[in-house]
Tab-separated table of C-alpha atoms in Angstrom:
chain	number	residue	atom	x	y	z
A	1	MET	CA	135.587	12.519	34.631
A	2	SER	CA	133.371	14.386	32.178
A	3	GLU	CA	131.544	12.526	29.419
A	4	LEU	CA	129.566	14.056	26.556
A	5	VAL	CA	127.211	11.567	24.895
A	6	ALA	CA	125.006	12.135	21.830
A	7	ARG	CA	122.310	9.647	20.865
A	8	GLY	CA	120.334	10.216	17.689
A	9	LEU	CA	121.355	13.877	17.786
A	10	ARG	CA	119.672	16.012	15.133
A	11	VAL	CA	119.815	19.651	14.093
A	12	VAL	CA	116.668	20.644	12.202
A	13	ALA	CA	116.609	23.819	10.110
A	14	ASP	CA	113.629	26.172	10.077
A	15	ASP	CA	112.485	24.639	6.784
A	16	GLY	CA	112.500	21.144	8.288
A	17	ARG	CA	115.755	19.910	6.727
A	18	ALA	CA	117.997	17.821	8.969
A	19	LEU	CA	121.448	19.457	8.989
A	20	VAL	CA	122.693	16.825	11.447
A	21	ASP	CA	120.753	13.602	11.344
A	22	GLY	CA	120.898	10.889	13.976
A	23	VAL	CA	124.521	11.166	15.159
A	24	ASP	CA	125.718	8.895	17.964
A	25	LEU	CA	129.034	9.573	19.688
A	26	GLU	CA	130.677	9.345	23.094
A	27	LEU	CA	133.391	11.768	24.096
A	28	ARG	CA	135.048	11.474	27.473
A	29	ALA	CA	138.077	12.929	29.188
A	30	GLY	CA	141.252	11.084	28.205
A	31	ALA	CA	139.912	9.830	24.860
A	32	ALA	CA	140.041	11.178	21.304
A	33	ILE	CA	137.581	10.784	18.454
A	34	ALA	CA	137.428	12.431	15.044
A	35	VAL	CA	134.695	13.538	12.682
A	36	ILE	CA	135.827	13.623	9.062
A	37	GLY	CA	134.149	14.505	5.816
A	38	PRO	CA	134.146	16.955	2.899
A	39	SER	CA	133.143	20.612	3.058
A	40	GLY	CA	129.426	21.014	3.650
A	41	ALA	CA	129.041	17.592	5.254
A	42	GLY	CA	127.722	19.018	8.536
A	43	LYS	CA	130.898	18.772	10.613
A	44	SER	CA	130.892	22.359	11.934
A	45	THR	CA	127.133	22.255	12.528
A	46	LEU	CA	127.679	19.161	14.665
A	47	ALA	CA	130.455	20.937	16.599
A	48	ARG	CA	128.193	23.890	17.353
A	49	ALA	CA	125.359	21.550	18.335
A	50	LEU	CA	127.576	19.809	20.870
A	51	VAL	CA	128.097	23.096	22.722
A	52	GLY	CA	124.522	24.341	22.405
A	53	LEU	CA	125.046	26.917	19.668
A	54	GLU	CA	122.498	25.474	17.244
A	55	ARG	CA	118.741	25.868	17.352
A	56	GLY	CA	116.435	23.000	16.489
A	57	LEU	CA	118.207	20.328	18.546
A	58	ALA	CA	116.472	16.965	18.823
A	59	GLY	CA	117.471	13.536	20.063
A	60	SER	CA	119.668	13.325	23.134
A	61	LEU	CA	122.801	15.126	24.313
A	62	ARG	CA	123.981	14.389	27.839
A	63	LEU	CA	126.834	15.789	29.886
A	64	ASP	CA	127.425	13.110	32.511
A	65	ASP	CA	123.886	12.462	33.837
A	66	ALA	CA	122.286	15.739	32.689
A	67	GLU	CA	120.112	15.807	29.554
A	68	LEU	CA	120.658	19.056	27.639
A	69	VAL	CA	118.286	18.825	24.668
A	70	GLY	CA	115.212	20.813	25.650
A	71	ALA	CA	116.784	21.922	28.937
A	72	PRO	CA	116.733	25.580	30.107
A	73	PRO	CA	119.826	27.752	29.521
A	74	ARG	CA	121.094	27.323	33.086
A	75	ALA	CA	121.450	23.559	32.491
A	76	TRP	CA	124.107	24.274	29.836
A	77	ARG	CA	126.396	26.222	32.192
A	78	PRO	CA	128.430	23.205	33.389
A	79	LEU	CA	129.063	22.226	29.760
A	80	ARG	CA	130.356	25.700	28.920
A	81	ARG	CA	132.824	25.488	31.803
A	82	ARG	CA	134.062	21.987	30.931
A	83	VAL	CA	133.869	21.910	27.121
A	84	GLN	CA	135.724	24.338	24.860
A	85	LEU	CA	135.173	24.789	21.123
A	86	CYS	CA	138.144	25.973	19.075
A	87	TRP	CA	136.674	27.458	15.908
A	88	GLN	CA	137.785	26.858	12.337
A	89	ASP	CA	137.728	30.646	11.855
A	90	PRO	CA	139.622	32.096	14.844
A	91	LEU	CA	138.117	35.535	14.286
A	92	GLN	CA	134.862	34.086	15.649
A	93	ALA	CA	136.605	33.440	18.982
A	94	LEU	CA	138.956	36.410	19.256
A	95	ASP	CA	137.725	39.898	20.149
A	96	PRO	CA	139.337	42.267	17.600
A	97	ARG	CA	139.693	44.916	20.317
A	98	LEU	CA	141.787	42.723	22.627
A	99	SER	CA	145.396	41.627	22.447
A	100	ALA	CA	146.034	37.892	22.291
A	101	ARG	CA	147.105	37.944	25.943
A	102	ALA	CA	143.909	39.734	27.015
A	103	SER	CA	141.779	37.309	24.995
A	104	ILE	CA	143.485	34.330	26.627
A	105	ASN	CA	142.955	35.804	30.084
A	106	GLU	CA	139.312	36.539	29.216
A	107	ALA	CA	138.830	32.796	28.649
A	108	ARG	CA	140.509	32.110	31.974
A	109	ALA	CA	138.143	34.512	33.744
A	110	LEU	CA	135.063	32.978	32.100
A	111	ALA	CA	136.236	29.587	33.359
A	112	GLY	CA	136.655	30.953	36.900
A	113	LEU	CA	140.460	30.770	36.765
A	114	ALA	CA	143.076	33.345	37.721
A	115	PRO	CA	144.610	35.279	34.817
A	116	PHE	CA	148.077	34.466	33.597
A	117	GLY	CA	150.641	36.961	34.851
A	118	PRO	CA	153.170	38.715	32.580
A	119	ALA	CA	155.837	36.029	33.061
A	120	ASP	CA	153.663	33.027	33.890
A	121	PRO	CA	155.647	29.855	33.062
A	122	ASP	CA	152.506	27.870	32.229
A	123	LEU	CA	151.476	30.388	29.580
A	124	ALA	CA	155.035	30.560	28.250
A	125	ALA	CA	155.155	26.763	27.901
A	126	LEU	CA	151.760	26.617	26.197
A	127	VAL	CA	152.610	29.417	23.770
A	128	ASP	CA	155.975	27.854	22.951
A	129	SER	CA	154.404	24.431	22.344
A	130	LEU	CA	152.106	25.999	19.730
A	131	GLY	CA	154.899	27.756	17.866
A	132	LEU	CA	154.010	31.279	18.981
A	133	ASP	CA	156.502	33.912	20.064
A	134	ALA	CA	155.988	36.135	23.092
A	135	ALA	CA	155.550	39.237	20.926
A	136	SER	CA	152.413	37.690	19.373
A	137	LEU	CA	150.677	37.883	22.745
A	138	GLU	CA	150.700	41.688	22.670
A	139	ARG	CA	149.089	41.974	19.226
A	140	ARG	CA	145.451	42.187	18.239
A	141	PRO	CA	143.998	39.547	15.879
A	142	THR	CA	144.181	41.778	12.780
A	143	MET	CA	147.934	42.198	13.377
A	144	LEU	CA	148.501	38.433	13.264
A	145	SER	CA	148.696	36.037	10.323
A	146	GLY	CA	145.948	33.458	9.833
A	147	GLY	CA	148.148	30.729	11.253
A	148	GLN	CA	149.079	32.840	14.274
A	149	ARG	CA	145.420	33.616	14.939
A	150	GLN	CA	144.580	29.913	14.861
A	151	ARG	CA	147.330	29.148	17.351
A	152	VAL	CA	146.165	31.976	19.634
A	153	ALA	CA	142.603	30.599	19.465
A	154	LEU	CA	143.857	27.145	20.459
A	155	THR	CA	145.933	28.663	23.278
A	156	ARG	CA	142.794	30.478	24.452
A	157	ALA	CA	140.762	27.263	24.466
A	158	LEU	CA	143.410	25.238	26.302
A	159	ALA	CA	144.078	28.059	28.782
A	160	ALA	CA	140.539	27.603	30.106
A	161	ALA	CA	141.586	24.123	31.333
A	162	PRO	CA	138.665	22.235	29.737
A	163	ALA	CA	137.894	18.577	30.327
A	164	ILE	CA	136.911	18.270	26.642
A	165	LEU	CA	138.126	20.190	23.584
A	166	ILE	CA	136.233	20.278	20.293
A	167	ALA	CA	138.708	21.300	17.591
A	168	ASP	CA	137.034	22.346	14.342
A	169	GLU	CA	139.517	22.165	11.419
A	170	ILE	CA	142.149	23.897	13.541
A	171	THR	CA	145.053	22.753	11.350
A	172	SER	CA	143.587	23.940	8.036
A	173	ALA	CA	145.384	27.326	8.162
A	174	LEU	CA	148.690	25.929	9.449
A	175	ASP	CA	151.792	24.882	7.560
A	176	ARG	CA	152.251	21.116	7.636
A	177	PRO	CA	155.132	21.063	10.174
A	178	ILE	CA	153.180	23.272	12.597
A	179	ALA	CA	150.023	21.216	12.006
A	180	VAL	CA	151.907	18.056	12.967
A	181	GLU	CA	153.288	19.790	16.085
A	182	VAL	CA	149.749	20.830	17.089
A	183	ILE	CA	148.531	17.258	16.642
A	184	GLU	CA	151.409	15.981	18.782
A	185	LEU	CA	150.503	18.556	21.453
A	186	LEU	CA	146.868	17.393	21.444
A	187	ALA	CA	147.942	13.756	21.627
A	188	ARG	CA	150.028	14.537	24.723
A	189	ARG	CA	147.065	16.365	26.242
A	190	VAL	CA	144.836	13.355	25.610
A	191	ALA	CA	147.400	11.140	27.334
A	192	ALA	CA	147.262	13.572	30.282
A	193	GLY	CA	143.459	13.333	30.498
A	194	LEU	CA	141.973	15.797	27.990
A	195	GLY	CA	139.084	14.594	25.826
A	196	VAL	CA	139.363	15.721	22.188
A	197	LEU	CA	136.922	15.731	19.293
A	198	MET	CA	138.957	16.494	16.172
A	199	ILE	CA	136.992	17.706	13.153
A	200	THR	CA	138.953	17.492	9.924
A	201	HIS	CA	138.963	16.324	6.326
A	202	ASP	CA	142.536	14.982	6.625
A	203	LEU	CA	142.726	11.321	7.649
A	204	SER	CA	146.527	11.476	7.727
A	205	LEU	CA	146.433	13.543	10.950
A	206	LEU	CA	144.518	10.911	12.913
A	207	ALA	CA	146.591	7.732	13.000
A	208	GLY	CA	148.207	6.814	16.297
A	209	TRP	CA	146.151	8.978	18.664
A	210	ILE	CA	142.498	8.931	17.578
A	211	ASP	CA	140.484	6.049	19.022
A	212	GLU	CA	137.567	6.225	16.564
A	213	ALA	CA	136.790	8.269	13.465
A	214	LEU	CA	133.283	9.015	12.205
A	215	VAL	CA	132.849	9.726	8.500
A	216	ILE	CA	129.980	12.166	7.996
A	217	ASP	CA	128.164	13.158	4.816
A	218	GLY	CA	124.898	15.041	4.504
A	219	GLY	CA	124.767	15.301	8.285
A	220	ARG	CA	124.748	11.509	8.740
A	221	VAL	CA	127.466	9.132	9.914
A	222	ILE	CA	128.086	6.774	6.997
A	223	GLU	CA	131.097	4.878	8.393
A	224	ARG	CA	133.041	4.672	11.620
A	225	GLY	CA	136.067	2.857	12.980
A	226	PRO	CA	139.760	3.242	13.836
A	227	PRO	CA	141.408	5.673	11.381
A	228	GLU	CA	144.025	3.087	10.438
A	229	ARG	CA	141.246	0.746	9.268
A	230	LEU	CA	139.449	3.516	7.396
A	231	LEU	CA	142.661	4.276	5.499
A	232	ARG	CA	143.515	0.641	4.860
A	233	ALA	CA	140.087	-0.838	4.087
A	234	PRO	CA	137.381	1.818	3.656
A	235	ALA	CA	133.861	0.466	3.224
A	236	GLU	CA	132.317	3.614	1.726
A	237	PRO	CA	133.268	5.385	-1.528
A	238	LEU	CA	133.541	8.751	0.259
A	239	THR	CA	135.996	7.346	2.796
A	240	ARG	CA	138.005	5.864	-0.053
A	241	ARG	CA	138.105	9.216	-1.854
A	242	LEU	CA	139.287	11.005	1.284
A	243	GLY	CA	142.110	8.483	1.651
A	244	GLU	CA	143.064	8.726	-2.020
A	245	ALA	CA	143.219	12.527	-1.766
A	246	ILE	CA	145.789	12.182	1.020
A	247	GLN	CA	147.873	9.805	-1.099
A	248	ARG	CA	147.806	12.228	-4.059
A	249	LEU	CA	148.903	15.122	-1.842
A	250	SER	CA	151.700	13.022	-0.329
A	251	ALA	CA	152.926	11.985	-3.788
A	252	GLY	CA	153.007	15.624	-4.905
A	253	ARG	CA	155.163	16.845	-2.053
Protein backbone atom coordinates (compact mmCIF):
# COMPACT_ATOMS: atom_id res chain seq x y z
CA MET A 1 0.00 0.00 0.00
CA SER A 2 1.51 3.30 -1.11
CA GLU A 3 1.70 6.24 1.28
CA LEU A 4 2.76 9.80 0.45
CA VAL A 5 3.69 11.82 3.54
CA ALA A 6 4.66 15.51 3.71
CA ARG A 7 6.16 17.00 6.86
CA GLY A 8 6.89 20.71 6.96
CA LEU A 9 6.84 20.77 3.16
CA ARG A 10 7.86 24.11 1.66
CA VAL A 11 8.17 25.52 -1.84
CA VAL A 12 10.52 28.51 -1.89
CA ALA A 13 10.52 30.90 -4.84
CA ASP A 14 13.73 32.30 -6.32
CA ASP A 15 13.18 35.54 -4.40
CA GLY A 16 12.93 33.66 -1.10
CA ARG A 17 9.14 33.80 -0.70
CA ALA A 18 7.48 30.66 0.63
CA LEU A 19 4.76 29.66 -1.86
CA VAL A 20 3.95 26.58 0.24
CA ASP A 21 4.92 26.91 3.87
CA GLY A 22 5.15 24.05 6.33
CA VAL A 23 2.40 21.73 5.06
CA ASP A 24 1.84 18.40 6.81
CA LEU A 25 -0.34 15.74 5.21
CA GLU A 26 -0.60 11.98 4.85
CA LEU A 27 -2.12 10.43 1.76
CA ARG A 28 -2.42 6.68 1.46
CA ALA A 29 -4.17 4.23 -0.81
CA GLY A 30 -7.82 3.79 0.17
CA ALA A 31 -8.14 7.18 1.88
CA ALA A 32 -9.27 10.62 0.70
CA ILE A 33 -8.21 14.07 1.85
CA ALA A 34 -8.97 17.51 0.45
CA VAL A 35 -7.14 20.80 0.20
CA ILE A 36 -9.48 23.77 -0.02
CA GLY A 37 -8.98 27.49 -0.29
CA PRO A 38 -9.50 30.53 -2.52
CA SER A 39 -7.71 31.23 -5.79
CA GLY A 40 -4.05 32.04 -5.23
CA ALA A 41 -3.89 30.21 -1.90
CA GLY A 42 -1.15 27.83 -3.07
CA LYS A 43 -3.30 24.76 -3.75
CA SER A 44 -1.98 24.03 -7.27
CA THR A 45 1.60 24.77 -6.20
CA LEU A 46 1.20 22.18 -3.46
CA ALA A 47 -0.17 19.66 -5.98
CA ARG A 48 2.82 20.16 -8.27
CA ALA A 49 5.20 19.91 -5.31
CA LEU A 50 3.75 16.55 -4.32
CA VAL A 51 4.72 15.10 -7.71
CA GLY A 52 8.10 16.81 -7.96
CA LEU A 53 7.20 19.52 -10.46
CA GLU A 54 8.26 22.46 -8.29
CA ARG A 55 11.77 23.72 -7.69
CA GLY A 56 12.87 24.94 -4.28
CA LEU A 57 11.43 22.05 -2.26
CA ALA A 58 12.33 21.93 1.42
CA GLY A 59 11.11 19.97 4.41
CA SER A 60 10.22 16.32 3.91
CA LEU A 61 8.26 14.38 1.30
CA ARG A 62 8.34 10.60 1.54
CA LEU A 63 6.85 7.90 -0.65
CA ASP A 64 6.69 4.89 1.67
CA ASP A 65 10.22 4.81 3.16
CA ALA A 66 11.98 6.88 0.48
CA GLU A 67 12.78 10.56 1.12
CA LEU A 68 12.32 12.59 -2.07
CA VAL A 69 13.30 16.14 -1.10
CA GLY A 70 16.88 16.57 -2.25
CA ALA A 71 16.94 13.13 -3.87
CA PRO A 72 18.26 12.56 -7.44
CA PRO A 73 15.76 12.32 -10.32
CA ARG A 74 15.84 8.52 -10.39
CA ALA A 75 14.44 8.43 -6.83
CA TRP A 76 11.23 10.06 -8.10
CA ARG A 77 10.49 7.34 -10.69
CA PRO A 78 8.42 5.11 -8.37
CA LEU A 79 6.27 8.12 -7.43
CA ARG A 80 5.59 8.92 -11.08
CA ARG A 81 4.40 5.36 -11.65
CA ARG A 82 2.16 5.26 -8.56
CA VAL A 83 0.90 8.85 -8.27
CA GLN A 84 -1.06 10.63 -11.00
CA LEU A 85 -1.85 14.35 -11.13
CA CYS A 86 -5.02 15.37 -12.97
CA TRP A 87 -4.53 19.02 -13.87
CA GLN A 88 -7.00 21.86 -13.43
CA ASP A 89 -6.26 22.85 -17.05
CA PRO A 90 -6.52 19.62 -19.07
CA LEU A 91 -4.59 21.13 -21.97
CA GLN A 92 -1.49 20.80 -19.77
CA ALA A 93 -1.96 17.02 -19.75
CA LEU A 94 -3.29 16.35 -23.25
CA ASP A 95 -1.06 16.43 -26.32
CA PRO A 96 -2.92 18.55 -28.92
CA ARG A 97 -1.62 16.27 -31.68
CA LEU A 98 -3.14 13.10 -30.22
CA SER A 99 -6.71 11.86 -30.11
CA ALA A 100 -8.19 11.27 -26.67
CA ARG A 101 -7.78 7.52 -27.16
CA ALA A 102 -4.10 7.88 -28.09
CA SER A 103 -3.49 10.17 -25.10
CA ILE A 104 -5.10 7.65 -22.75
CA ASN A 105 -3.00 4.83 -24.18
CA GLU A 106 0.12 7.01 -23.90
CA ALA A 107 -0.51 7.19 -20.14
CA ARG A 108 -0.94 3.43 -20.06
CA ALA A 109 2.40 2.94 -21.83
CA LEU A 110 4.20 5.33 -19.47
CA ALA A 111 2.84 3.29 -16.57
CA GLY A 112 4.10 0.05 -18.15
CA LEU A 113 0.58 -1.18 -18.96
CA ALA A 114 -0.83 -2.63 -22.18
CA PRO A 115 -2.85 -0.21 -24.32
CA PHE A 116 -6.60 -0.40 -24.39
CA GLY A 117 -7.87 -2.11 -27.53
CA PRO A 118 -10.59 -0.65 -29.78
CA ALA A 119 -13.43 -2.39 -27.91
CA ASP A 120 -11.85 -2.81 -24.49
CA PRO A 121 -14.67 -3.17 -21.91
CA ASP A 122 -12.61 -1.58 -19.14
CA LEU A 123 -12.09 1.58 -21.18
CA ALA A 124 -15.75 1.60 -22.22
CA ALA A 125 -16.85 1.36 -18.58
CA LEU A 126 -14.47 4.11 -17.47
CA VAL A 127 -15.49 6.44 -20.29
CA ASP A 128 -19.18 5.81 -19.63
CA SER A 129 -18.78 6.46 -15.89
CA LEU A 130 -17.33 9.90 -16.69
CA GLY A 131 -20.13 10.89 -19.03
CA LEU A 132 -18.11 10.65 -22.25
CA ASP A 133 -19.35 9.14 -25.48
CA ALA A 134 -17.25 6.81 -27.62
CA ALA A 135 -16.95 9.40 -30.41
CA SER A 136 -15.06 11.72 -28.02
CA LEU A 137 -12.20 9.23 -27.90
CA GLU A 138 -11.38 9.81 -31.57
CA ARG A 139 -11.15 13.60 -31.27
CA ARG A 140 -8.20 15.82 -30.48
CA PRO A 141 -8.37 18.15 -27.45
CA THR A 142 -9.18 21.26 -29.51
CA MET A 143 -12.24 19.46 -30.93
CA LEU A 144 -13.65 18.85 -27.44
CA SER A 145 -15.47 21.18 -25.06
CA GLY A 146 -13.77 22.24 -21.83
CA GLY A 147 -15.84 19.78 -19.84
CA GLN A 148 -15.07 16.95 -22.25
CA ARG A 149 -11.35 17.71 -22.06
CA GLN A 150 -11.47 17.57 -18.27
CA ARG A 151 -13.20 14.20 -18.36
CA VAL A 152 -10.65 12.88 -20.88
CA ALA A 153 -7.83 14.09 -18.61
CA LEU A 154 -9.37 12.26 -15.66
CA THR A 155 -9.84 9.13 -17.79
CA ARG A 156 -6.17 9.38 -18.76
CA ALA A 157 -5.07 9.64 -15.13
CA LEU A 158 -7.23 6.73 -13.95
CA ALA A 159 -6.26 4.59 -16.96
CA ALA A 160 -2.69 4.53 -15.64
CA ALA A 161 -3.97 2.55 -12.62
CA PRO A 162 -2.37 4.79 -9.96
CA ALA A 163 -2.29 4.01 -6.26
CA ILE A 164 -2.85 7.73 -5.54
CA LEU A 165 -4.64 10.41 -7.58
CA ILE A 166 -4.15 14.13 -7.03
CA ALA A 167 -7.14 15.91 -8.55
CA ASP A 168 -6.61 19.65 -8.97
CA GLU A 169 -9.97 21.47 -9.32
CA ILE A 170 -11.15 18.82 -11.78
CA THR A 171 -14.84 19.68 -11.34
CA SER A 172 -14.49 23.43 -11.96
CA ALA A 173 -15.28 23.15 -15.70
CA LEU A 174 -18.10 20.61 -15.28
CA ASP A 175 -21.83 21.14 -15.00
CA ARG A 176 -23.07 20.39 -11.49
CA PRO A 177 -24.73 17.02 -12.31
CA ILE A 178 -21.57 15.76 -14.03
CA ALA A 179 -19.42 17.13 -11.20
CA VAL A 180 -21.48 15.15 -8.69
CA GLU A 181 -21.17 12.01 -10.86
CA VAL A 182 -17.37 12.46 -10.97
CA ILE A 183 -17.26 12.81 -7.19
CA GLU A 184 -19.34 9.65 -6.81
CA LEU A 185 -16.94 7.84 -9.17
CA LEU A 186 -13.94 8.96 -7.09
CA ALA A 187 -15.67 7.91 -3.88
CA ARG A 188 -16.22 4.42 -5.31
CA ARG A 189 -12.57 4.30 -6.36
CA VAL A 190 -11.49 5.25 -2.85
CA ALA A 191 -13.66 2.45 -1.46
CA ALA A 192 -11.88 0.10 -3.89
CA GLY A 193 -8.43 1.20 -2.67
CA LEU A 194 -7.47 4.38 -4.55
CA GLY A 195 -5.95 7.23 -2.54
CA VAL A 196 -7.30 10.66 -3.54
CA LEU A 197 -6.18 14.19 -2.78
CA MET A 198 -8.99 16.48 -3.92
CA ILE A 199 -8.07 20.13 -4.44
CA THR A 200 -11.09 22.41 -4.61
CA HIS A 201 -12.71 25.58 -3.33
CA ASP A 202 -16.11 23.88 -2.99
CA LEU A 203 -16.74 22.36 0.45
CA SER A 204 -20.10 20.98 -0.70
CA LEU A 205 -18.34 18.31 -2.81
CA LEU A 206 -16.49 16.80 0.14
CA ALA A 207 -19.05 15.56 2.66
CA GLY A 208 -19.48 11.81 2.98
CA TRP A 209 -16.26 10.63 1.33
CA ILE A 210 -13.39 12.91 2.38
CA ASP A 211 -11.69 11.88 5.63
CA GLU A 212 -9.95 15.20 6.33
CA ALA A 213 -9.93 18.62 4.70
CA LEU A 214 -7.08 21.12 4.96
CA VAL A 215 -7.90 24.80 4.55
CA ILE A 216 -4.95 26.60 2.97
CA ASP A 217 -4.28 30.32 2.63
CA GLY A 218 -1.02 32.01 1.68
CA GLY A 219 0.56 28.58 1.30
CA ARG A 220 -0.12 27.65 4.94
CA VAL A 221 -2.67 25.29 6.47
CA ILE A 222 -4.85 27.45 8.71
CA GLU A 223 -7.47 24.85 9.68
CA ARG A 224 -8.07 21.15 9.23
CA GLY A 225 -10.70 18.58 10.13
CA PRO A 226 -13.62 16.55 8.75
CA PRO A 227 -15.46 18.59 6.08
CA GLU A 228 -18.75 18.19 7.92
CA ARG A 229 -17.22 19.93 10.96
CA LEU A 230 -15.67 22.67 8.84
CA LEU A 231 -19.09 23.41 7.35
CA ARG A 232 -20.93 23.21 10.66
CA ALA A 233 -18.47 24.92 13.02
CA PRO A 234 -15.59 26.63 11.19
CA ALA A 235 -12.89 28.07 13.43
CA GLU A 236 -11.34 30.43 10.87
CA PRO A 237 -13.01 33.36 9.05
CA LEU A 238 -11.82 32.07 5.66
CA THR A 239 -13.40 28.66 6.26
CA ARG A 240 -16.61 30.40 7.28
CA ARG A 241 -16.60 32.50 4.10
CA LEU A 242 -16.09 29.42 1.93
CA GLY A 243 -19.07 27.75 3.61
CA GLU A 244 -21.24 30.85 3.28
CA ALA A 245 -20.41 31.08 -0.43
CA ILE A 246 -21.77 27.56 -0.90
CA GLN A 247 -24.97 28.47 0.94
CA ARG A 248 -25.46 31.57 -1.25
CA LEU A 249 -24.96 29.52 -4.43
CA SER A 250 -27.39 26.86 -3.20
CA ALA A 251 -30.02 29.50 -2.38
CA GLY A 252 -29.68 31.00 -5.86
CA ARG A 253 -30.28 27.77 -7.72
